[in-house]
mmCIF file of C-alpha atoms in Angstrom:
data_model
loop_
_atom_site.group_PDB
_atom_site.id
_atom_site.type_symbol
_atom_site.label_atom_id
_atom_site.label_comp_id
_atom_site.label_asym_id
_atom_site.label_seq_id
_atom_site.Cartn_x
_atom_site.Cartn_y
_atom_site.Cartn_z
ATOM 1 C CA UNK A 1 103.257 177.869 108.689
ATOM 2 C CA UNK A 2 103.761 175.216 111.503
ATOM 3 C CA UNK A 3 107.142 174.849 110.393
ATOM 4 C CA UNK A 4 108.078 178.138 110.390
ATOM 5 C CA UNK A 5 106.661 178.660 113.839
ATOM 6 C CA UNK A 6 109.048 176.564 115.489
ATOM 7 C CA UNK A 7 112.170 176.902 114.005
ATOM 8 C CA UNK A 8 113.565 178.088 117.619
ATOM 9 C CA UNK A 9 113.573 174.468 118.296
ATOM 10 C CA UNK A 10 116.352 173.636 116.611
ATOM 11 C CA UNK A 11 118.840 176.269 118.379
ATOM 12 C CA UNK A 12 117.813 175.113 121.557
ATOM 13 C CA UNK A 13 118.535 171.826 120.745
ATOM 14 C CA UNK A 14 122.177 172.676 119.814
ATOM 15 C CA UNK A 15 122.572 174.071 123.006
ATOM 16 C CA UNK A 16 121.733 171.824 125.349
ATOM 17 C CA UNK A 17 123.711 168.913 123.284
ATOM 18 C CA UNK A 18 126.860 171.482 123.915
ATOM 19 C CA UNK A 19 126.416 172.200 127.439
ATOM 20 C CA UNK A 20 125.980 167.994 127.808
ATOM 21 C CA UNK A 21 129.416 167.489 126.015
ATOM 22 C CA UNK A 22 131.282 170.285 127.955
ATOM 23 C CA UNK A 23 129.050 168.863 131.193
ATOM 24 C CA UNK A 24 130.661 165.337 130.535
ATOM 25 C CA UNK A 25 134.741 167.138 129.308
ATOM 26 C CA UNK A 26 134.634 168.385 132.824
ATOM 27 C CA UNK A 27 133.602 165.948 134.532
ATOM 28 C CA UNK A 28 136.591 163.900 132.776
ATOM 29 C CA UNK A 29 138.683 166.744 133.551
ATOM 30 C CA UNK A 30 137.906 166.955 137.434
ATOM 31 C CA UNK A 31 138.499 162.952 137.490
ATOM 32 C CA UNK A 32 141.566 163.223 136.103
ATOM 33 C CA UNK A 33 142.620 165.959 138.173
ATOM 34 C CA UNK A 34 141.315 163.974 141.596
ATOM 35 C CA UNK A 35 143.299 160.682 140.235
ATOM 36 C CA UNK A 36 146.080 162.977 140.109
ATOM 37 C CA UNK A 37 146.122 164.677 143.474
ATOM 38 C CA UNK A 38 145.549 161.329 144.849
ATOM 39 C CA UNK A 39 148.745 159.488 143.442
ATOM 40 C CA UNK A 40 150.636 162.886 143.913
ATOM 41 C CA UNK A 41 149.136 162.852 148.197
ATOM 42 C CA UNK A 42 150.373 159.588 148.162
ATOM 43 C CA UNK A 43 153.279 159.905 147.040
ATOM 44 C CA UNK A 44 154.296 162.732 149.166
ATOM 45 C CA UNK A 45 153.437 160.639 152.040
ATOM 46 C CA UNK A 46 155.447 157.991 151.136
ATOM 47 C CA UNK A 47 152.770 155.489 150.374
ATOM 48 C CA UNK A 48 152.220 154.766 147.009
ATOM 49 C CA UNK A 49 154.020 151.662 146.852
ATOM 50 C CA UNK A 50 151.177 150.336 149.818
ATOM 51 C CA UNK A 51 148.408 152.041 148.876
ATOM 52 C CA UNK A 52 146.406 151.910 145.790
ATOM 53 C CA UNK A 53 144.343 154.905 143.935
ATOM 54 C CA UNK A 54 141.164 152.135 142.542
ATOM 55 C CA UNK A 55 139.045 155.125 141.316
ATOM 56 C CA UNK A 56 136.160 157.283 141.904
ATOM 57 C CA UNK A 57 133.022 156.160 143.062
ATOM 58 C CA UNK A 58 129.542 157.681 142.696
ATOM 59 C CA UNK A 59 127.867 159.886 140.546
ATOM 60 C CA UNK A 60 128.245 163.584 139.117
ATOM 61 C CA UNK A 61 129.800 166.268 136.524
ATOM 62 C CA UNK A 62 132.701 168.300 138.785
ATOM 63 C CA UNK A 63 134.174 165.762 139.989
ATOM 64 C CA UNK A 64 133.825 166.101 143.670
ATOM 65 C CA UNK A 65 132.611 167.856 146.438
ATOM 66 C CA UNK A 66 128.685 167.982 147.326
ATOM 67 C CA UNK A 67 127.506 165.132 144.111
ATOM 68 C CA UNK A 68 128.476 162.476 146.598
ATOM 69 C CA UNK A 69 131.961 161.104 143.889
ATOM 70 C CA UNK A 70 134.540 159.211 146.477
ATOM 71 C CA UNK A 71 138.315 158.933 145.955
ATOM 72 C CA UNK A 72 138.728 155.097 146.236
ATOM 73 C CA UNK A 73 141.517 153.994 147.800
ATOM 74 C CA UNK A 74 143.115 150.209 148.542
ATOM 75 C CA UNK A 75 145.472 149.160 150.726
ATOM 76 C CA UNK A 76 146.695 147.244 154.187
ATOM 77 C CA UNK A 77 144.656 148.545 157.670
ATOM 78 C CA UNK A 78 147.642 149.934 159.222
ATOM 79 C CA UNK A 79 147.787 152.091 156.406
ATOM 80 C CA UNK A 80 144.553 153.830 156.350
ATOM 81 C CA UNK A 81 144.138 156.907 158.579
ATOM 82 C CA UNK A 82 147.756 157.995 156.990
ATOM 83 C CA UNK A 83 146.696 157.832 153.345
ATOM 84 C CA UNK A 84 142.941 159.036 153.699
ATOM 85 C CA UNK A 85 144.432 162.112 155.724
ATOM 86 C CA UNK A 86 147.549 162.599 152.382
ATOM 87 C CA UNK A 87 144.659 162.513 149.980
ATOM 88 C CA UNK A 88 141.537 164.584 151.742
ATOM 89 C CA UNK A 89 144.096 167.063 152.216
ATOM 90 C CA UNK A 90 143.859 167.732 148.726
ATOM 91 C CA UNK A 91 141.867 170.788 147.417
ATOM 92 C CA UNK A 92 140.940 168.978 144.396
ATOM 93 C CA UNK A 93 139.463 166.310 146.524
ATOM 94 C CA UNK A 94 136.974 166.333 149.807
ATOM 95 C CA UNK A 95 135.944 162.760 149.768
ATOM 96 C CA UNK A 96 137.891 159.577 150.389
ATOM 97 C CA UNK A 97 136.912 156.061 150.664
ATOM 98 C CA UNK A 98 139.511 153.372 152.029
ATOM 99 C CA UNK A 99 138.773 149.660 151.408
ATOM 100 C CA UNK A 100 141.252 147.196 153.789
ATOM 101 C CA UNK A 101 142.852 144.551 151.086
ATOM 102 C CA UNK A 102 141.085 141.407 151.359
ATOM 103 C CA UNK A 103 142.975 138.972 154.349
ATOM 104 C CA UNK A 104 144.667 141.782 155.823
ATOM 105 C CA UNK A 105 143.248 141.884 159.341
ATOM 106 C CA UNK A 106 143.955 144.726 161.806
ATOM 107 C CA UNK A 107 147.276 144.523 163.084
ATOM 108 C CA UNK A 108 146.909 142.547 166.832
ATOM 109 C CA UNK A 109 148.782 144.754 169.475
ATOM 110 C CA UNK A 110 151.850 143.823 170.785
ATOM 111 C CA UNK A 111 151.707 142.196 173.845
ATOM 112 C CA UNK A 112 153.191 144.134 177.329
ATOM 113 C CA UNK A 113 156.296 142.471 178.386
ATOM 114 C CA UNK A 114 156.140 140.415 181.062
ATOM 115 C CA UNK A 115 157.780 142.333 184.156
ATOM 116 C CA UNK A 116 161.012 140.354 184.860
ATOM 117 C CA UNK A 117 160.720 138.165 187.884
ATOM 118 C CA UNK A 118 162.619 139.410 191.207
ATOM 119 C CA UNK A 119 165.720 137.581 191.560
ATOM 120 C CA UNK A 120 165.623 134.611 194.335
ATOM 121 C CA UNK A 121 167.054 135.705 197.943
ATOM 122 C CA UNK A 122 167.162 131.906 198.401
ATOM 123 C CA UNK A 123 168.969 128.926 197.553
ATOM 124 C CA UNK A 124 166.494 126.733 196.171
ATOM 125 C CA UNK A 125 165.525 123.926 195.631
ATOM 126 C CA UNK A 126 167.648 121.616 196.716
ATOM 127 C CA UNK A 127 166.175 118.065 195.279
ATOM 128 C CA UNK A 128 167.064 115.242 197.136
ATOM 129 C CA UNK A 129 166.124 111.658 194.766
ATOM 130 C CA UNK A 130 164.919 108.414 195.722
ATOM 131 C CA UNK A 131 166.766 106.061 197.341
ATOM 132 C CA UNK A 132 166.373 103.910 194.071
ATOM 133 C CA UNK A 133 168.568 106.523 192.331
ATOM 134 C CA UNK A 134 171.277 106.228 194.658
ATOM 135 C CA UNK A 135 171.017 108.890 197.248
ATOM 136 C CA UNK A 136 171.765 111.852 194.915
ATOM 137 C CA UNK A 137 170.827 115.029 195.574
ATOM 138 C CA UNK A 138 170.861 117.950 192.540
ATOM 139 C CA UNK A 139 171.925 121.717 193.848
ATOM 140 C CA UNK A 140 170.014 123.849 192.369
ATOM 141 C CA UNK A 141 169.762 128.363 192.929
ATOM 142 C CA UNK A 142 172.067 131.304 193.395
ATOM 143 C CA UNK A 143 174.518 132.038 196.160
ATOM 144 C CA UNK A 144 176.452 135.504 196.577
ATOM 145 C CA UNK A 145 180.064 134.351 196.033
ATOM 146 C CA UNK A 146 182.029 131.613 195.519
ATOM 147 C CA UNK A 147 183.213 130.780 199.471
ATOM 148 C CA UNK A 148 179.583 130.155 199.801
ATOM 149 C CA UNK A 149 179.286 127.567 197.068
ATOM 150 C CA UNK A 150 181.963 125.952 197.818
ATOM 151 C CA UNK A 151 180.797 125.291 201.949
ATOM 152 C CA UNK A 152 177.876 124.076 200.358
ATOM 153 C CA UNK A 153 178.788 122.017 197.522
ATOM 154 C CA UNK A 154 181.861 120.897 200.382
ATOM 155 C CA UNK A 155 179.266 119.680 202.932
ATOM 156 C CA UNK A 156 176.941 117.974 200.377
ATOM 157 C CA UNK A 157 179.583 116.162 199.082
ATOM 158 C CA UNK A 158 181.117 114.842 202.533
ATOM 159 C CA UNK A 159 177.150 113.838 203.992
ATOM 160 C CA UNK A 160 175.973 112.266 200.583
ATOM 161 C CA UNK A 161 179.270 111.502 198.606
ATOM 162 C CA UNK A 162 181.192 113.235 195.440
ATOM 163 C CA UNK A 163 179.620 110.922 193.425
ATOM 164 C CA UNK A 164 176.187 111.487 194.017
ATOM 165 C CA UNK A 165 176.241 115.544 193.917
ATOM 166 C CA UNK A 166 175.118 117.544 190.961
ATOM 167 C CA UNK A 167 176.323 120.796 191.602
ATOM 168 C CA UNK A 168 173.793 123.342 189.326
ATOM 169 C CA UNK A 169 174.598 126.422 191.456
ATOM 170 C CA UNK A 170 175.044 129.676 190.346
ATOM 171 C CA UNK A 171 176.850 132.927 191.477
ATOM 172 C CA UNK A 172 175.082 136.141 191.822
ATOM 173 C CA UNK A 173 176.161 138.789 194.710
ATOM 174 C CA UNK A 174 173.219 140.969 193.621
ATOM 175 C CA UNK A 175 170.773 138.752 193.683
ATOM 176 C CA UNK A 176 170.693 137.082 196.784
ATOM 177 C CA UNK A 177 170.663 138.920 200.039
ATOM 178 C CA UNK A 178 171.354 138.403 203.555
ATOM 179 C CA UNK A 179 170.590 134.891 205.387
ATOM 180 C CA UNK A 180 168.594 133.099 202.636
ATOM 181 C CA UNK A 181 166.888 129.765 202.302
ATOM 182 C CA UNK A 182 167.666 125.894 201.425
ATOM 183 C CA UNK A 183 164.468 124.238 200.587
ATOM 184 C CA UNK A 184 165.055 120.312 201.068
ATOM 185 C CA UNK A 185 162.618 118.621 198.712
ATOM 186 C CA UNK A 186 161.925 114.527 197.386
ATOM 187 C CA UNK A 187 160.168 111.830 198.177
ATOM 188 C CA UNK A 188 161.340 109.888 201.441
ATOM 189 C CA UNK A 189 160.250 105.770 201.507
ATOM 190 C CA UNK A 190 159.932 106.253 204.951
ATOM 191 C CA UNK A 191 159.886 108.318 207.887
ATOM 192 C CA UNK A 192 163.192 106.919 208.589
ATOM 193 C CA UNK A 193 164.450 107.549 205.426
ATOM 194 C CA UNK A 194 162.865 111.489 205.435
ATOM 195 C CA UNK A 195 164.390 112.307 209.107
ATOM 196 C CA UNK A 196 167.746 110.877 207.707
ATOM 197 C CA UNK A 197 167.486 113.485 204.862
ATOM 198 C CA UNK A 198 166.542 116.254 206.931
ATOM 199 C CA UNK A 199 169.611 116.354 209.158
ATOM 200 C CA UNK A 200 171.942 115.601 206.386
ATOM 201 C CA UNK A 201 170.433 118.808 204.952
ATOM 202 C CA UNK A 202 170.849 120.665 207.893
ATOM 203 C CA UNK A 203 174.198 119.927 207.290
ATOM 204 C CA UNK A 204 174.563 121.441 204.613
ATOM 205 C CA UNK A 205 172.348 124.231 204.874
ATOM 206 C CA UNK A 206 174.552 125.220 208.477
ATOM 207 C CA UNK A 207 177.166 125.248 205.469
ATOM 208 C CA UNK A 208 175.929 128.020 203.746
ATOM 209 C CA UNK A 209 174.683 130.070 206.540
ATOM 210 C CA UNK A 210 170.886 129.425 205.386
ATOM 211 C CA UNK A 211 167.480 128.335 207.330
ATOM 212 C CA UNK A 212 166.403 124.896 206.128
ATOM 213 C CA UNK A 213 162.733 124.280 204.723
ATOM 214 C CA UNK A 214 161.501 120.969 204.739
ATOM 215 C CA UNK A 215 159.466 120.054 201.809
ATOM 216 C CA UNK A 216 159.982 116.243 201.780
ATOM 217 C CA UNK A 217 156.929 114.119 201.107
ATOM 218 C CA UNK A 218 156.810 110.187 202.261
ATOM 219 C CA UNK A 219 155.362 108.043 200.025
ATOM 220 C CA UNK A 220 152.881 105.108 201.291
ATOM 221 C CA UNK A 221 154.621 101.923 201.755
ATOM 222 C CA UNK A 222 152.194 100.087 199.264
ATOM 223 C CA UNK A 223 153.087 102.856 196.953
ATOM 224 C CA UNK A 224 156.903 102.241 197.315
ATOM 225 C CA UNK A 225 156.987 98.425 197.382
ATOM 226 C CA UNK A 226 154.255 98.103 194.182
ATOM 227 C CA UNK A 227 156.965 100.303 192.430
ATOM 228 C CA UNK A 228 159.871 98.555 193.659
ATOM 229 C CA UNK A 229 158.115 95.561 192.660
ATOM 230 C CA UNK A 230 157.116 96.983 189.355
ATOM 231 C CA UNK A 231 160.561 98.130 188.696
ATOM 232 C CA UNK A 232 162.167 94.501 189.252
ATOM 233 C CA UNK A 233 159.673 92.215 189.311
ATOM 234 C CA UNK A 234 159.676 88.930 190.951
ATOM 235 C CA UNK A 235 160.957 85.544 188.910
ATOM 236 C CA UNK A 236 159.509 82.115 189.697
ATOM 237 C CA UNK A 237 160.247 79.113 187.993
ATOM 238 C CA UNK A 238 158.444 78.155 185.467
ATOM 239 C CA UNK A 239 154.616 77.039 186.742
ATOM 240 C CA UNK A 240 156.059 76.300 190.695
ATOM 241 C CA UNK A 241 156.248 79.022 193.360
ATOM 242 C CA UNK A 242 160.378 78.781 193.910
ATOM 243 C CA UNK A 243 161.896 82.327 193.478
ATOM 244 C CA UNK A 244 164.282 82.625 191.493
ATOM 245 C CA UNK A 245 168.032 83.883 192.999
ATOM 246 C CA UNK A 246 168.011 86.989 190.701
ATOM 247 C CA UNK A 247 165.135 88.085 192.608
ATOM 248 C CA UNK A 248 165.900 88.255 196.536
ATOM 249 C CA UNK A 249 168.017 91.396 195.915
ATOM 250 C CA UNK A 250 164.334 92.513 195.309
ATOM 251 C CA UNK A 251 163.201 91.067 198.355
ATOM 252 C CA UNK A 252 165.838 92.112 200.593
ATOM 253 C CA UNK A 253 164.976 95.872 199.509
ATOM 254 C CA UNK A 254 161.623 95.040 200.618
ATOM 255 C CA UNK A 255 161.812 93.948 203.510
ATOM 256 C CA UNK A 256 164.375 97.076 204.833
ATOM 257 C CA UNK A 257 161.711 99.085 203.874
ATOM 258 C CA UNK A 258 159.008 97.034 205.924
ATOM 259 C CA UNK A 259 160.970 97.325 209.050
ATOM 260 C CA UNK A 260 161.921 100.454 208.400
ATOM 261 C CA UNK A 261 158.408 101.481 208.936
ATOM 262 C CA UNK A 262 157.002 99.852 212.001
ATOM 263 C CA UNK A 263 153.827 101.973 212.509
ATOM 264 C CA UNK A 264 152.160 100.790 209.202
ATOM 265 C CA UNK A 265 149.390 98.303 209.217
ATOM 266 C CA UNK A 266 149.329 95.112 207.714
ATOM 267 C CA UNK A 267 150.252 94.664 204.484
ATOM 268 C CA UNK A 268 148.618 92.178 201.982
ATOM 269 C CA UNK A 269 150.858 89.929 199.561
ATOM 270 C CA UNK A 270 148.848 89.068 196.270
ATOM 271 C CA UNK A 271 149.710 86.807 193.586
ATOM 272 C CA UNK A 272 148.610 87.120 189.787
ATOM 273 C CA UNK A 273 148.951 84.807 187.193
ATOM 274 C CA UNK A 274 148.716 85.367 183.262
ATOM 275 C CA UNK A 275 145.321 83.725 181.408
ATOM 276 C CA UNK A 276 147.651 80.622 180.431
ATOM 277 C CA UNK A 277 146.947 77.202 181.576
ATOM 278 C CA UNK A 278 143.608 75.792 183.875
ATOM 279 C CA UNK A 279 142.068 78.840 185.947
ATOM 280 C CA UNK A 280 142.057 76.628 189.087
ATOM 281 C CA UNK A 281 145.466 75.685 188.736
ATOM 282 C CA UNK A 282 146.601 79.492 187.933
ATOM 283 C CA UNK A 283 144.626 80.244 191.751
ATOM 284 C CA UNK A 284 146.282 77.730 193.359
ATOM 285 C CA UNK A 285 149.702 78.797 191.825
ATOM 286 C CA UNK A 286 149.236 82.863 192.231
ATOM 287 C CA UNK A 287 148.469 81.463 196.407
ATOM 288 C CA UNK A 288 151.752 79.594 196.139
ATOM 289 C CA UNK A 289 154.024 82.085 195.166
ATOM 290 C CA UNK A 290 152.521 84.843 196.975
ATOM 291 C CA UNK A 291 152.760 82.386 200.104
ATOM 292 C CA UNK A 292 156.470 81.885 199.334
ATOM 293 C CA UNK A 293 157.109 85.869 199.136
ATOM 294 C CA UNK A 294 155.485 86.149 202.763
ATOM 295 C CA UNK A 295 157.719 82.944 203.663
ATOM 296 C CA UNK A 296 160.816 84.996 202.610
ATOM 297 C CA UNK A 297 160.381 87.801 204.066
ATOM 298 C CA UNK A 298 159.789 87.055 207.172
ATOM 299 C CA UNK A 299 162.567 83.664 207.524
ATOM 300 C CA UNK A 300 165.416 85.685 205.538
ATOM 301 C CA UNK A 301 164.404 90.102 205.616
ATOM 302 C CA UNK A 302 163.477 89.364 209.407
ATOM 303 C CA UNK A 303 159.876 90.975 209.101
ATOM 304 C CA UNK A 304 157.646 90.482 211.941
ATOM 305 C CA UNK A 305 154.784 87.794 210.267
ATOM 306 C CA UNK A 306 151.969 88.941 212.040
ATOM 307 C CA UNK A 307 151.853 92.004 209.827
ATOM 308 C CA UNK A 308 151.890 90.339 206.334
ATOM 309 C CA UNK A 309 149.284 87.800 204.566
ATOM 310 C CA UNK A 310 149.274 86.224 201.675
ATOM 311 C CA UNK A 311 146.621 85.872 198.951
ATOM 312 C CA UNK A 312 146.467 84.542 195.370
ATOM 313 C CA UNK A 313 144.076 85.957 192.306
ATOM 314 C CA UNK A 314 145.190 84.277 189.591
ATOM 315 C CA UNK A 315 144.035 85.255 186.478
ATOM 316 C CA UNK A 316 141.151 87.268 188.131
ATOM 317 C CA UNK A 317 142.975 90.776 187.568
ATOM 318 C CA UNK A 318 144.414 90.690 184.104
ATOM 319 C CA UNK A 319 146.685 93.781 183.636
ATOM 320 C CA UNK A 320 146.497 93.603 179.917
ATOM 321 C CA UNK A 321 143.555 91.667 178.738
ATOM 322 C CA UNK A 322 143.835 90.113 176.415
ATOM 323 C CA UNK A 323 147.114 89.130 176.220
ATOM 324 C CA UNK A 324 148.767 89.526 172.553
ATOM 325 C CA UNK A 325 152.895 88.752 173.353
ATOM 326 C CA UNK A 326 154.915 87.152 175.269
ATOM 327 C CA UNK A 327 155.481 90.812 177.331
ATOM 328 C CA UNK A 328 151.649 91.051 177.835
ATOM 329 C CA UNK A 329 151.776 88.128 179.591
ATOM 330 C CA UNK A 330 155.029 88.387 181.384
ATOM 331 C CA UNK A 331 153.538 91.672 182.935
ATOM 332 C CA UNK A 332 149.902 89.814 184.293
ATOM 333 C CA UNK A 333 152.488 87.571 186.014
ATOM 334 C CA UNK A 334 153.408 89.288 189.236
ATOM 335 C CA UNK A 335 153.002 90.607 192.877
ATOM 336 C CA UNK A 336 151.616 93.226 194.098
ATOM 337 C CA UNK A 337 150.926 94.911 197.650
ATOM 338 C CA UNK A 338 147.757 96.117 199.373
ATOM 339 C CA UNK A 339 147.620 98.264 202.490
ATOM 340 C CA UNK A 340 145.707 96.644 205.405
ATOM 341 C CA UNK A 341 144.171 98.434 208.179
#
């Protein structure tokens, strides 16, 4: 009797196991039909070979729409609002997820250009060097026309000499206007030496037709001698204070440059010695030769001797310490200069 009571069982049964199994054909049948309207959006848009359809993602039996399933989607960043647009599009689909490939970063904007600089209305700079390079000057900016580069180049060459005149000019009648600039610049040894560049340069600046601007700087006369110094050093014999002939060419330089600036203060002579030998007897040596440089100076260069003294340190003020070659030592031996008040 209890068996025959609920016999309606079974039926029931068999329908629900059908409606699963047609549940779960059209669910397969929706995915298939949203993989397919996502390669075919794709495709359209012409991005199927940079974008990738990965899958669907979520749960639920049409397919799409409300059950929360996502269209999956892979590809570069600069990619994504095309394809996720190509594919939502789709009636088949309403949801789209777009991952960014792994180490593709969001493309960095270009940079603005740079607004191009206004052209110079100026000839400039012209560089004068140092007197150690000779006198030359380098001519250097735009002029209208070729008359005008020519003066110029013409009256640099006839102040400073042919030899000693870069000419870096360039023409350009749009670019440079009326009038117009030379801008003198260097460093001067001397005050001497900085007025003597000036009018040369108004020389050639009257050339041109252009306003000079003086730029030159003057370096300090300890500054210029320790250089000059540095440059060619100073040869003694070896352990006595007797200068070598190679070395008053040196000298002679200096001393121009002392008179040439009469307003400076005293001016220190010191002596250094390398770490060789008995420290007393490198003192008494590094006074010696320093001593001898004054003696120079002032009996040969003409310098007035009440504005130099002389002053030894011997090994007191290594340069290089310590002293590993031949050079090392070669470069602790020398003289050096120190302004005095």
């Amino acid at each position: 009797m209890r068996n025959f009571r609920s016999w309606w069982l079974w039926p029931l049964l068999g329908m629900l196991l059908c409606a699963a199994i047609m549940g779960l054909i059209m669910a397969g049948v929706a995915r298939d039909r949203a993989a397919d309207a996502a390669a075919a959006a794709l495709e359209g848009a012409g991005l199927d070979s940079a974008v990738s359809y990965v899958g669907l993602q979520g749960r639920g039996l049409d397919g799409l729409g409300g059950d929360g399933l996502n269209v999956v989607l892979e590809g570069p960043a600069a990619n994504e609002d095309a394809a996720v647009q190509a594919v939502r599009a789709r009636d088949q689909i309403d949801n789209v997820e777009y991952r960014i490939t792994e180490g593709d970063a969001e493309p960095a904007p270009e940079p603005e250009p740079e607004p191009e600089p206004e052209p110079e209305v100026q000839l400039a700079p012209m560089g004068l060097a140092a007197a150690a390079a000779g006198g030359a000057i380098v001519l250097d900016g735009v002029v209208p026309d070729e008359s005008t580069r020519e003066a110029i180049v013409g009256a640099a060459e006839a102040e400073f000499g042919p030899a000693n005149v870069t000419d870096n000019l360039t023409i350009d009648g749009d670019a440079v206007g009326e009038g117009g600039e030379l801008v003198i610049t260097g460093e001067a040894e001397s005050d001497t030496q900085k007025a003597e560049w000036i009018s040369q340069g108004t020389v050639v600046a009257s050339a041109g037709g252009l306003d000079l601007i003086d730029r030159v700087t003057v370096a300090s006369i300890e500054q210029s001698l320790n250089d000059l110094f540095e440059l060619e050093p100073i040869e003694f014999d070896v352990n006595r204070a007797t200068i070598r002939p190679e070395s008053t060419a040196t000298l002679d330089a200096a001393a121009e440059l002392i008179n040439a600036n009469p307003d400076v203060g005293n001016l220190l002579v010191v002596g250094h010695t390398d770490s060789d030998g008995d420290e007393t007897t490198n003192q008494s040596l590094s006074e010696a030769r320093a001593q001898a440089v004054v003696a120079y100076l002032v009996e040969t260069g003409g310098v007035d001797g009440e504005r130099l003294d002389a002053e030894g340190r011997g090994e007191s003020e290594l340069l290089i310490d310590p002293e590993n070659s031949p050079e090392d030592k070669q470069r602790n031996r020398r003289i050096a200069w120190e302004l005095r008040s």
